[in-house]
Coordinates of C-alpha atoms and ligand atoms in Angstrom, one line a residue:
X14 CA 0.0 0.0 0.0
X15 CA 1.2 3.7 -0.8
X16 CA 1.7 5.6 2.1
X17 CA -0.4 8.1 3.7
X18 CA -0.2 11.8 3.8
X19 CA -0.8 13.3 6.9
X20 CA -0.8 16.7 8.7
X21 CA -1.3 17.8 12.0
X22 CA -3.9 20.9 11.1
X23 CA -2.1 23.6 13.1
X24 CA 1.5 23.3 11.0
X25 CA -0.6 22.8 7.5
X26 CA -2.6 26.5 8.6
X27 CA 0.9 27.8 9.8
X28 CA 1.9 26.8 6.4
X29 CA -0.7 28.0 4.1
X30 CA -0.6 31.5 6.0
X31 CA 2.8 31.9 5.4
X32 CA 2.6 32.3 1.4
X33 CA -0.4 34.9 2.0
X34 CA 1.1 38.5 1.5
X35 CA -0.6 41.8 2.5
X36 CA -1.3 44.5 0.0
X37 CA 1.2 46.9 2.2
X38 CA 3.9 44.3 1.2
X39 CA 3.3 44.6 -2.4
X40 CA 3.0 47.9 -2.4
X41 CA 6.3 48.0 -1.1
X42 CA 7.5 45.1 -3.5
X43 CA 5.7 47.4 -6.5
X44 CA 8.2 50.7 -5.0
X45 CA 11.3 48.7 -4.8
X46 CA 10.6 47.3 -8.2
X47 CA 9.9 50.7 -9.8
X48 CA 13.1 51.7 -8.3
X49 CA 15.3 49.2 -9.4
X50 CA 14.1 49.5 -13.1
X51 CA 15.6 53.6 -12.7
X52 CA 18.6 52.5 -11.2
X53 CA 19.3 49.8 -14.1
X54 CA 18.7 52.0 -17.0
X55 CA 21.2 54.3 -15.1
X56 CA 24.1 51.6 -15.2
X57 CA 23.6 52.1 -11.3
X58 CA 23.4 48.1 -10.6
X59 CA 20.2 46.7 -9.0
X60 CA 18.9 42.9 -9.9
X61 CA 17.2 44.0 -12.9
X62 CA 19.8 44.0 -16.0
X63 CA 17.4 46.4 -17.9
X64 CA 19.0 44.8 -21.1
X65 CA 18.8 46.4 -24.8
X66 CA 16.7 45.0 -27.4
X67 CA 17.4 46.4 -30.6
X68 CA 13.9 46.6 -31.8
X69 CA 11.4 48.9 -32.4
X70 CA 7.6 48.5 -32.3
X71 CA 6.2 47.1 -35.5
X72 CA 4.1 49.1 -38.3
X73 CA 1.3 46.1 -38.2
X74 CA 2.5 46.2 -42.3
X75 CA 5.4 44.0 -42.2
X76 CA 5.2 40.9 -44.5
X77 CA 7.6 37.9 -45.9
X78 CA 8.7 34.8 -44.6
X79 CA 10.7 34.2 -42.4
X80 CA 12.3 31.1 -40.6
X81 CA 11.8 31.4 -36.5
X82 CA 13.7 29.4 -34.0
X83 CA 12.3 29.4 -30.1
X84 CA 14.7 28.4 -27.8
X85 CA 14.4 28.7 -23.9
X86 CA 13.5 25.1 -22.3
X87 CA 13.8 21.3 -22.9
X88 CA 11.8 21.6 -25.6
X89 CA 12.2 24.0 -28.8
X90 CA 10.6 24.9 -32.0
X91 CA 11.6 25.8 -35.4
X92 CA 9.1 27.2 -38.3
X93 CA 8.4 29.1 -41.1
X94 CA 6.2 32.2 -40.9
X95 CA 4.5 34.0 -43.2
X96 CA 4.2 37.8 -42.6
X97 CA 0.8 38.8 -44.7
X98 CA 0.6 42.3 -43.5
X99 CA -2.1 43.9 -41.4
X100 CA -1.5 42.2 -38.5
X101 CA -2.0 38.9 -40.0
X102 CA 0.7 35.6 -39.4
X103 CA 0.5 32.4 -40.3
X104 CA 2.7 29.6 -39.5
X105 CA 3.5 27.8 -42.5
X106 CA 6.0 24.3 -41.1
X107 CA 7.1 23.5 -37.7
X108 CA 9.7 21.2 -36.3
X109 CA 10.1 20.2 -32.5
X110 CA 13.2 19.7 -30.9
X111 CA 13.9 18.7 -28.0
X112 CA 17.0 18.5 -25.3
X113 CA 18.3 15.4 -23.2
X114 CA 19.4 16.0 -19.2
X115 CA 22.7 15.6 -20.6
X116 CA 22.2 18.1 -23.3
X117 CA 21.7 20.8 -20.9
X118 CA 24.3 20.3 -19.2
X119 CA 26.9 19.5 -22.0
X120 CA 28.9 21.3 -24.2
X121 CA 27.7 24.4 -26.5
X122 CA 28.5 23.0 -30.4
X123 CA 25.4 19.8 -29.7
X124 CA 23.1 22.4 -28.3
X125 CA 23.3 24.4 -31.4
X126 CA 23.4 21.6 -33.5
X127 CA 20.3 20.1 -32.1
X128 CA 18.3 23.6 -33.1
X129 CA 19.9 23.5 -36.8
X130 CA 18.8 20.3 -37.5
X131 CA 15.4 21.3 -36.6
X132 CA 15.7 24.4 -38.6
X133 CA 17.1 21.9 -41.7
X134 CA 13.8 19.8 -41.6
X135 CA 11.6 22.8 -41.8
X136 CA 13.6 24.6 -44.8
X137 CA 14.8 21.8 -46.8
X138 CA 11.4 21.4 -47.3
X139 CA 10.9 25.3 -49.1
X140 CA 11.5 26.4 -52.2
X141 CA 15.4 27.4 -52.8
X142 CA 16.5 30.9 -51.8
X143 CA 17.6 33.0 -49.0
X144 CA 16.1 33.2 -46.0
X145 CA 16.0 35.5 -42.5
X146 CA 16.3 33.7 -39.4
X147 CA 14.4 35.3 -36.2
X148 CA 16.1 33.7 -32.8
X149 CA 14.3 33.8 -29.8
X150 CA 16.9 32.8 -27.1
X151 CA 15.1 32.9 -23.6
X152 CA 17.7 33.2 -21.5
X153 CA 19.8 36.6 -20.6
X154 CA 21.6 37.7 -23.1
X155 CA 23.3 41.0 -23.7
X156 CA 23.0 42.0 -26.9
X157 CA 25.4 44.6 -28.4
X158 CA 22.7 45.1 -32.6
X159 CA 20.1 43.0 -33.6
X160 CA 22.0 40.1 -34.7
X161 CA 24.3 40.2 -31.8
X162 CA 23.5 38.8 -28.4
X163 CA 26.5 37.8 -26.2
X164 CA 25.2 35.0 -23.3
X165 CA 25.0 36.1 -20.1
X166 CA 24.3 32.9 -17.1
X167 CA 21.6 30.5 -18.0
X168 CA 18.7 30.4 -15.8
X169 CA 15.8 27.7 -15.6
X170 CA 18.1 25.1 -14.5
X171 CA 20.8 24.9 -17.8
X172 CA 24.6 24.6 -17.4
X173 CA 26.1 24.9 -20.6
X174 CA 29.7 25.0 -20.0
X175 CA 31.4 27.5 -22.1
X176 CA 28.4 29.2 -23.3
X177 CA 28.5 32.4 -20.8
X178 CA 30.5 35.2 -23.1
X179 CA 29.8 33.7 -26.6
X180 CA 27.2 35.6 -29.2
X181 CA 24.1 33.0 -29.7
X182 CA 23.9 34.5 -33.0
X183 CA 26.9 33.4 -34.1
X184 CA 26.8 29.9 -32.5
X185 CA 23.8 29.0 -34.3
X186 CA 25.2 31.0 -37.6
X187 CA 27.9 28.6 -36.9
X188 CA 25.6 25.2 -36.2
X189 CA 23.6 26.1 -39.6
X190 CA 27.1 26.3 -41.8
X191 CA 27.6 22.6 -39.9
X192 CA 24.4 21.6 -41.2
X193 CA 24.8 23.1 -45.1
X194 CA 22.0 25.6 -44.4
X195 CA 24.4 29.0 -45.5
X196 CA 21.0 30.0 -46.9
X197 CA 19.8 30.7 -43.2
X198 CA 21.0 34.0 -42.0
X199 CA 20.2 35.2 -38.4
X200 CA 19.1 38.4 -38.8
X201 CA 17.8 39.1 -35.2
X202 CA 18.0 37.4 -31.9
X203 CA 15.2 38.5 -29.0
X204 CA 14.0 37.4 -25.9
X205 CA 10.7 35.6 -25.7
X206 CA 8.9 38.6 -23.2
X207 CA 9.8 40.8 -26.6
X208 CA 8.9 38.5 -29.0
X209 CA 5.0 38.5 -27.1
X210 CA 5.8 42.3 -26.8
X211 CA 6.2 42.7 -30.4
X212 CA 3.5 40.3 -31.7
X213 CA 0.9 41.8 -29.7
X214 CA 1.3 45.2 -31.7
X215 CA 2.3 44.0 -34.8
X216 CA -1.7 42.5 -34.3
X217 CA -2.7 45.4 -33.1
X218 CA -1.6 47.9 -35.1
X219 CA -2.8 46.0 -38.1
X220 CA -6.0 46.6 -36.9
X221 CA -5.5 50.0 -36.4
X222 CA -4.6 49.6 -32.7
X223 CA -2.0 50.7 -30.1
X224 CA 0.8 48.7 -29.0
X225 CA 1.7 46.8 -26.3
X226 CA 3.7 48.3 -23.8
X227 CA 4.6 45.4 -21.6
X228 CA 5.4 41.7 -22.6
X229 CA 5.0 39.0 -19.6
X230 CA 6.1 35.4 -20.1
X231 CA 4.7 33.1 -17.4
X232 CA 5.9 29.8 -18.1
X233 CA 8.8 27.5 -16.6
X234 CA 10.6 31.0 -15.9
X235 CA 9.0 34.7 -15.8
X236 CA 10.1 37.7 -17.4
X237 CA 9.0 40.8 -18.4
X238 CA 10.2 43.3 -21.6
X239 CA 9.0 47.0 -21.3
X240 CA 8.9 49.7 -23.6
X241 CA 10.0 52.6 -21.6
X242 CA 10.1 55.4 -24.7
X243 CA 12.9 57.2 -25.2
X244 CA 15.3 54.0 -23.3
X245 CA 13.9 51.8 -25.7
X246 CA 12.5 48.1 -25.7
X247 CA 14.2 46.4 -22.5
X248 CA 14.4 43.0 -21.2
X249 CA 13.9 43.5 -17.4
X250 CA 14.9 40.1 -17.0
X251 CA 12.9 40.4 -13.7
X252 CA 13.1 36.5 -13.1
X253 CA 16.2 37.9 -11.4
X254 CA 14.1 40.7 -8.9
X255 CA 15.7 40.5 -5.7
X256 CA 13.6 42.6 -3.6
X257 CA 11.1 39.6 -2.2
X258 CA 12.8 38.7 1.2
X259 CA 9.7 40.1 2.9
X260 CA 7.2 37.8 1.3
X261 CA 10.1 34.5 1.4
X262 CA 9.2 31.8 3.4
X263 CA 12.0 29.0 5.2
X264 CA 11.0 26.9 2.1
X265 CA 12.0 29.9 -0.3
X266 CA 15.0 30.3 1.6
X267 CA 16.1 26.8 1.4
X268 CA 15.3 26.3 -2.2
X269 CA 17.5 29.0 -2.9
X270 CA 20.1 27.8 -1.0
X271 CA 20.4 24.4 -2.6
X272 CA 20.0 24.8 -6.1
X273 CA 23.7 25.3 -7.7
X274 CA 22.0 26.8 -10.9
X275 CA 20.8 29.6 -11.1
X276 CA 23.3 30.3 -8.1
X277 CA 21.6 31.1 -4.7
X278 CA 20.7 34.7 -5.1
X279 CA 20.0 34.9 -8.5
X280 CA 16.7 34.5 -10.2
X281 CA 14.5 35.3 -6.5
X282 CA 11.7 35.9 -7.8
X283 CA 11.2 33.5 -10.7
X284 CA 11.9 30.9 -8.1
X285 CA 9.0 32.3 -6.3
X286 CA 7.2 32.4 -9.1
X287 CA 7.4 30.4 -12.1
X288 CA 6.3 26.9 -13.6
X289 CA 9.7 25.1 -12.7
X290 CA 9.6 26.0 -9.1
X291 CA 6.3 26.0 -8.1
X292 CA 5.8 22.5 -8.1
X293 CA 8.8 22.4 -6.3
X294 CA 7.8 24.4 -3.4
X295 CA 4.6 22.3 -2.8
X296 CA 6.6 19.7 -2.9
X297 CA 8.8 21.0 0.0
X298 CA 6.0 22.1 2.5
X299 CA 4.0 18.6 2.2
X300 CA 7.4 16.8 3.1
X301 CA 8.4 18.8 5.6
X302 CA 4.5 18.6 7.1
X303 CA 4.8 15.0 6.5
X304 CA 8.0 14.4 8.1
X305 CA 6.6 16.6 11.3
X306 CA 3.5 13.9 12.1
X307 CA 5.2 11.3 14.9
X308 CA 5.1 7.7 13.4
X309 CA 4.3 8.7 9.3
X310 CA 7.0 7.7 7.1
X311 CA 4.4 8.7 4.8
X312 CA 5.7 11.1 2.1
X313 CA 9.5 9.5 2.6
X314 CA 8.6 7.3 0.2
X315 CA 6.4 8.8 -2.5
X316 CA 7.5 11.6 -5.0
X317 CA 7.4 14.3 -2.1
X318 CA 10.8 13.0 -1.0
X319 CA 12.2 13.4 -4.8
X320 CA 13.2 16.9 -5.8
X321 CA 11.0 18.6 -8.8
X322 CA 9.1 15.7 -9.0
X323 CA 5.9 17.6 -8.5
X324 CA 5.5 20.0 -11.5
X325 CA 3.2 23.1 -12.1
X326 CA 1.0 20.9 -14.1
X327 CA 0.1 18.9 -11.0
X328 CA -0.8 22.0 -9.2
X329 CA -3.3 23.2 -12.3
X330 CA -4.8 20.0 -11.7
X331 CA -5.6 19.8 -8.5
X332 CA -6.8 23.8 -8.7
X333 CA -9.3 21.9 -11.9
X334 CA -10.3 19.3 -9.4
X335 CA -13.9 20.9 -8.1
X336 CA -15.4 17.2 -7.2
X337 CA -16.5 16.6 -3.2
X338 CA -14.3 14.3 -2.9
X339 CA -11.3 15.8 -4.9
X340 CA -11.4 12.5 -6.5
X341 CA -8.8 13.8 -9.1
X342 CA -6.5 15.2 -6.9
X343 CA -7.2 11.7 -4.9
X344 CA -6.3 10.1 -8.1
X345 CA -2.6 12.1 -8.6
X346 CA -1.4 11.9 -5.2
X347 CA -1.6 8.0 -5.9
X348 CA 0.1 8.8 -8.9
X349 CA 3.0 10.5 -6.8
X350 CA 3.1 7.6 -4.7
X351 CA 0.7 8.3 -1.6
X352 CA -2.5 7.8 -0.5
X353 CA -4.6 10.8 1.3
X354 CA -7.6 11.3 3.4
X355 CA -10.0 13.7 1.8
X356 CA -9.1 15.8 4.8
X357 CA -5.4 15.8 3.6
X358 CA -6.3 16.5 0.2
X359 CA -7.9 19.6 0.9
X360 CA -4.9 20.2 2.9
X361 CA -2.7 20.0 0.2
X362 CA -5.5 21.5 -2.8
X363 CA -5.2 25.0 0.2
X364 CA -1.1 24.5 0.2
X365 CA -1.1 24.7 -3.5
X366 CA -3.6 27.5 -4.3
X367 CA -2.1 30.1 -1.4
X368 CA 1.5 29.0 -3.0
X369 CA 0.2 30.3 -6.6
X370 CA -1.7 32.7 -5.1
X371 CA 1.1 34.2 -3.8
X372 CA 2.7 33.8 -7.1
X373 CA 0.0 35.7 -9.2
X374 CA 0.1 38.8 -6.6
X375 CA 3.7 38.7 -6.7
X376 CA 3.6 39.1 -10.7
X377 CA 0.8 42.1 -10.4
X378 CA 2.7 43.8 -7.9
X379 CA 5.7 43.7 -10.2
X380 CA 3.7 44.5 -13.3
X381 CA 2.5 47.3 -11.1
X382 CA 6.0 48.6 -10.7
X383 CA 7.0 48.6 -14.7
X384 CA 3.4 50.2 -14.9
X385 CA 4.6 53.2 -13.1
X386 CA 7.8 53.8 -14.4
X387 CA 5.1 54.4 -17.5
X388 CA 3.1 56.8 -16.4
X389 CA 3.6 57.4 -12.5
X390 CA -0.4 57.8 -12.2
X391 CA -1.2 55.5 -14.7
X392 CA -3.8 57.9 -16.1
X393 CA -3.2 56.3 -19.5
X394 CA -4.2 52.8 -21.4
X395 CA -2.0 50.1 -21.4
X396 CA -1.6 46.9 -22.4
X397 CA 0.1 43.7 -21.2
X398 CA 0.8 41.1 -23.1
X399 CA 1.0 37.7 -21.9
X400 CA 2.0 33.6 -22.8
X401 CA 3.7 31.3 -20.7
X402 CA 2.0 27.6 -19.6
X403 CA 1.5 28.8 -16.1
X404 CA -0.3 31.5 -17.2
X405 CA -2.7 30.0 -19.5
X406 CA -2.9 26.7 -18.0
X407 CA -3.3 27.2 -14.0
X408 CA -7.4 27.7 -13.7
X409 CA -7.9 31.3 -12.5
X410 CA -4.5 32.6 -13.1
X411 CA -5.6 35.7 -15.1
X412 CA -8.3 36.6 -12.7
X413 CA -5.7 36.6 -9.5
X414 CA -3.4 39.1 -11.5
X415 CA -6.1 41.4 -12.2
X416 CA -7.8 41.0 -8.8
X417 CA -4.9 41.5 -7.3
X418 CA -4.5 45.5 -9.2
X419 CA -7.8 46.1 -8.6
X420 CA -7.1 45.5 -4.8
X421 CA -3.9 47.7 -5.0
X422 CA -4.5 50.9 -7.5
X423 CA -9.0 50.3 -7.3
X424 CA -11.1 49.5 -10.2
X425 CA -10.8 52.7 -12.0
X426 CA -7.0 52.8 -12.9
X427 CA -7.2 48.7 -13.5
X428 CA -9.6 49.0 -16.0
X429 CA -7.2 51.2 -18.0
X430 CA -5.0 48.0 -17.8
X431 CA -5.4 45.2 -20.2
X432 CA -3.8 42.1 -20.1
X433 CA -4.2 39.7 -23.0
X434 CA -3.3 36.2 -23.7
X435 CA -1.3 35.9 -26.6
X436 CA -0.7 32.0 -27.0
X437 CA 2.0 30.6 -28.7
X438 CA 3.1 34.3 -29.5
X439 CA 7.1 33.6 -29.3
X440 CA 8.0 32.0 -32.9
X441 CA 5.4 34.2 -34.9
X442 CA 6.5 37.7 -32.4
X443 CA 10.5 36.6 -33.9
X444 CA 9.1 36.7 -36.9
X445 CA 7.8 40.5 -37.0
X446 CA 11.2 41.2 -35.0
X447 CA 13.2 39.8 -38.5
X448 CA 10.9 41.9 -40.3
X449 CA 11.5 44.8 -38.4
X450 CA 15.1 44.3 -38.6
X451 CA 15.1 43.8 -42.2
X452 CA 13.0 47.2 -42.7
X453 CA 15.2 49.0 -40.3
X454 CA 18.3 48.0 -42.2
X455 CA 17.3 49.2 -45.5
X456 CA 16.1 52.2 -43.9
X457 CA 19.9 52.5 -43.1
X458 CA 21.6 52.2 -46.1
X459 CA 19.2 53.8 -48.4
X460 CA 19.8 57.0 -45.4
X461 CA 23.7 56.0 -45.5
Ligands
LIG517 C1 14.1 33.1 -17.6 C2 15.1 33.7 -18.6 C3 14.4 34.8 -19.4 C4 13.1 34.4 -20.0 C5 12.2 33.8 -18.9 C6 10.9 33.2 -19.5 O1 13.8 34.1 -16.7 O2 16.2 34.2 -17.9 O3 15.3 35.3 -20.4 O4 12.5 35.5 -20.6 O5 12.9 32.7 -18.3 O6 11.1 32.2 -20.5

């Protein structure tokens, strides 16, 4: 027989309680954030790296086709997309790719050769001819043009030795010659939060709309890209937003601690935050609760004693789960390796909603603080764009965001706010980035 979870009730409502935070928190969380966005477009330091992007908001009228790559987890994508114009995309072929364990923490030259493989399968297939090559590479990167982007430490769990201090661009420029594809040139290389930036008002203004002015991924790792006028498009890289020790927990602290990549310090709040740690943090308190009751070796034995082997999936299901019973959340913990009294599965069904409730309040309160560097009384419209699998695949999580402004800055100023899904926006949003690239540079040398 699996074993049992159990709590004593007390320690699971200490626990749950600790991952509620207080608007006064955020507020403070929102100021700090605000800040630290001014002090890195001043050079002045801070955890946000306020990175350039190269780009420029899209007409809505660019058009061709273009091959995308979208790199940032285990698995990747490369396709063809057609630009009509107007706003309109269409993804034309697509190729999967995925990476080994191994892979990720290997050498650079496999990595890269792994993407331009997938990139052969999805051109060898088109007509002869040249072709531009938008690269999303989700991950830090410092770029130094558009087709430049220098590595800066991985995040989401990667170790690629070597890679740090290398231009992506190049590698994969590099990979493609490998792989006979000289025909592939990488005009432009972006983050994914600028890709979703950049798609959203390519759509947009094709319909004779405004553009975005914030890009949010939510996925394994968060991010957010901002355009902040006369500094540009940036890449906050906010995963990285330090200022959360007030809303940390002992588990936060300790998962910080003992991961070795991203290094203890780094990446705060997407470990807080994000699809690849979530899961993780559950995971953590239900242990430790576990390990607390006298005489239940309980969760010793079932995935609860393996580290990230509860994902962010598991935690949108048992949020789906509205039977009496919780038959389905019954159903995964035996999965995991445990059986539960429906008293302990509510227990843990509470656990997991206050820990992404904390997360969804954590990303308005830091939305709320690139919101301000905006427009300080945010008297104005905005919108947010958004994709990531934690955002559009945890039940709820759109309404916690926006509950959560409303409940800081009132209904009035929220409604100016609007936040819209944009699924699957990363490989088509590279595409409009090439585009834009490609119009920028003829601009140049028919000015030169
Ligand atoms: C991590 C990466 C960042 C990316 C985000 C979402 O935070 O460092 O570049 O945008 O994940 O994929």
């Amino acid at each position: 027989m699996s074993p049992m979870l159990a709590f004593p009730d007390a320690a699971l409502a200490h626990a749950v309680s600790a991952f509620e935070t207080t608007a006064a928190a955020l507020e403070s969380i929102a100021g700090d954030f605000s800040a630290q966005i001014a002090q890195g477009l001043a050079g002045a330091g801070g955890s946000l790296k306020m990175l350039r992007t190269f780009t420029s908001q899209p007409t809505g009228r660019e058009s061709g086709r273009v091959v995308v790559v979208d790199w940032g987890g285990t698995k990747g994508r490369a396709g063809i997309v057609e630009l009509g114009g107007a706003g309109a995309a269409r993804l034309v072929a697509e190729e999967v790719f995925t990476f080994s364990e191994e892979q990720k923490r290997g050498a650079v030259a496999p990595v890269f050769d792994v993407v331009a493989a997938a990139i052969g399968r999805v051109v060898d297939a088109q007509p002869t001819g040249a072709y531009p090559l938008g690269f999303v590479y989700s991950f830090p990167a410092r770029l130094e043009g558009i087709n430049r982007a220098v590595a800066l430490a991985l995040t989401k769990g990667w170790r690629v030795a070597g890679l740090e201090g290398q231009d992506v661009a190049a590698l994969l420029g590099d990979a493609l010659r490998r792989r006979g594809l000289e025909r592939v040139r990488v005009s432009a290389v972006a983050n994914d939060t600028v890709a979703t930036l950049i798609l959203q008002s390519y759509r947009s203004r094709g319909a004779g709309g405004r553009p975005a002015d914030i890009g949010l991924i939510l996925g394994t790792g968060t991010n957010q890209a901002a355009d902040l006028g006369p500094a540009g498009i940036r890449n906050l890289e906010s995963g990285n937003f330090d200022g959360v020790t007030a809303v940390e927990t002992p588990y936060d602290v300790a998962l910080d601690r003992e991961q070795r990549e991203p290094r203890p310090g780094a990446q705060r709040l997407e470990k807080m935050v994000s699809g690849h740690y979530l899961g993780e943090i559950l995971r953590r308190v239900v242990y430790d609760l576990s390990q607390r009751r006298a005489g239940l070796r309980g969760a010793a034995h079932s995935a609860f004693a393996t580290p990230f082997a509860v994902e962010s999936e598991h935690l949108s299901r048992i949020a789906a789960d509205r039977s009496n019973g919780l038959d389905d959340v019954d159903a995964l913990l035996r999965e995991l390796g445990a059986t539960s009294t429906r008293e302990e599965r509510q227990g843990v069904r509470a656990l997991s909603g206050a820990i992404v409730g904390r997360s969804a309040r954590l990303v308005a309160a830091t939305l709320l603080g690139t919101l301000r560097v905006l427009d300080p009384v945010l008297a104005d419209r905005r919108t947010i764009a958004v994709d990531g699998s934690l955002w559009g695949g945890y039940p709820g999580f759109a309404s916690l965001v926006a509950g959560t402004l409303v409940e800081l800055i009132g209904r009035e100023r929220a409604d100016r706010i609007e936040i819209v899904f944009v699924k699957d926006s990363t490989s088509t949003g590279a595409a409009v980035i090439a585009a834009v690239a490609a119009a920028q540079g003829s601009a140049r040398s028919s000015s030169g």
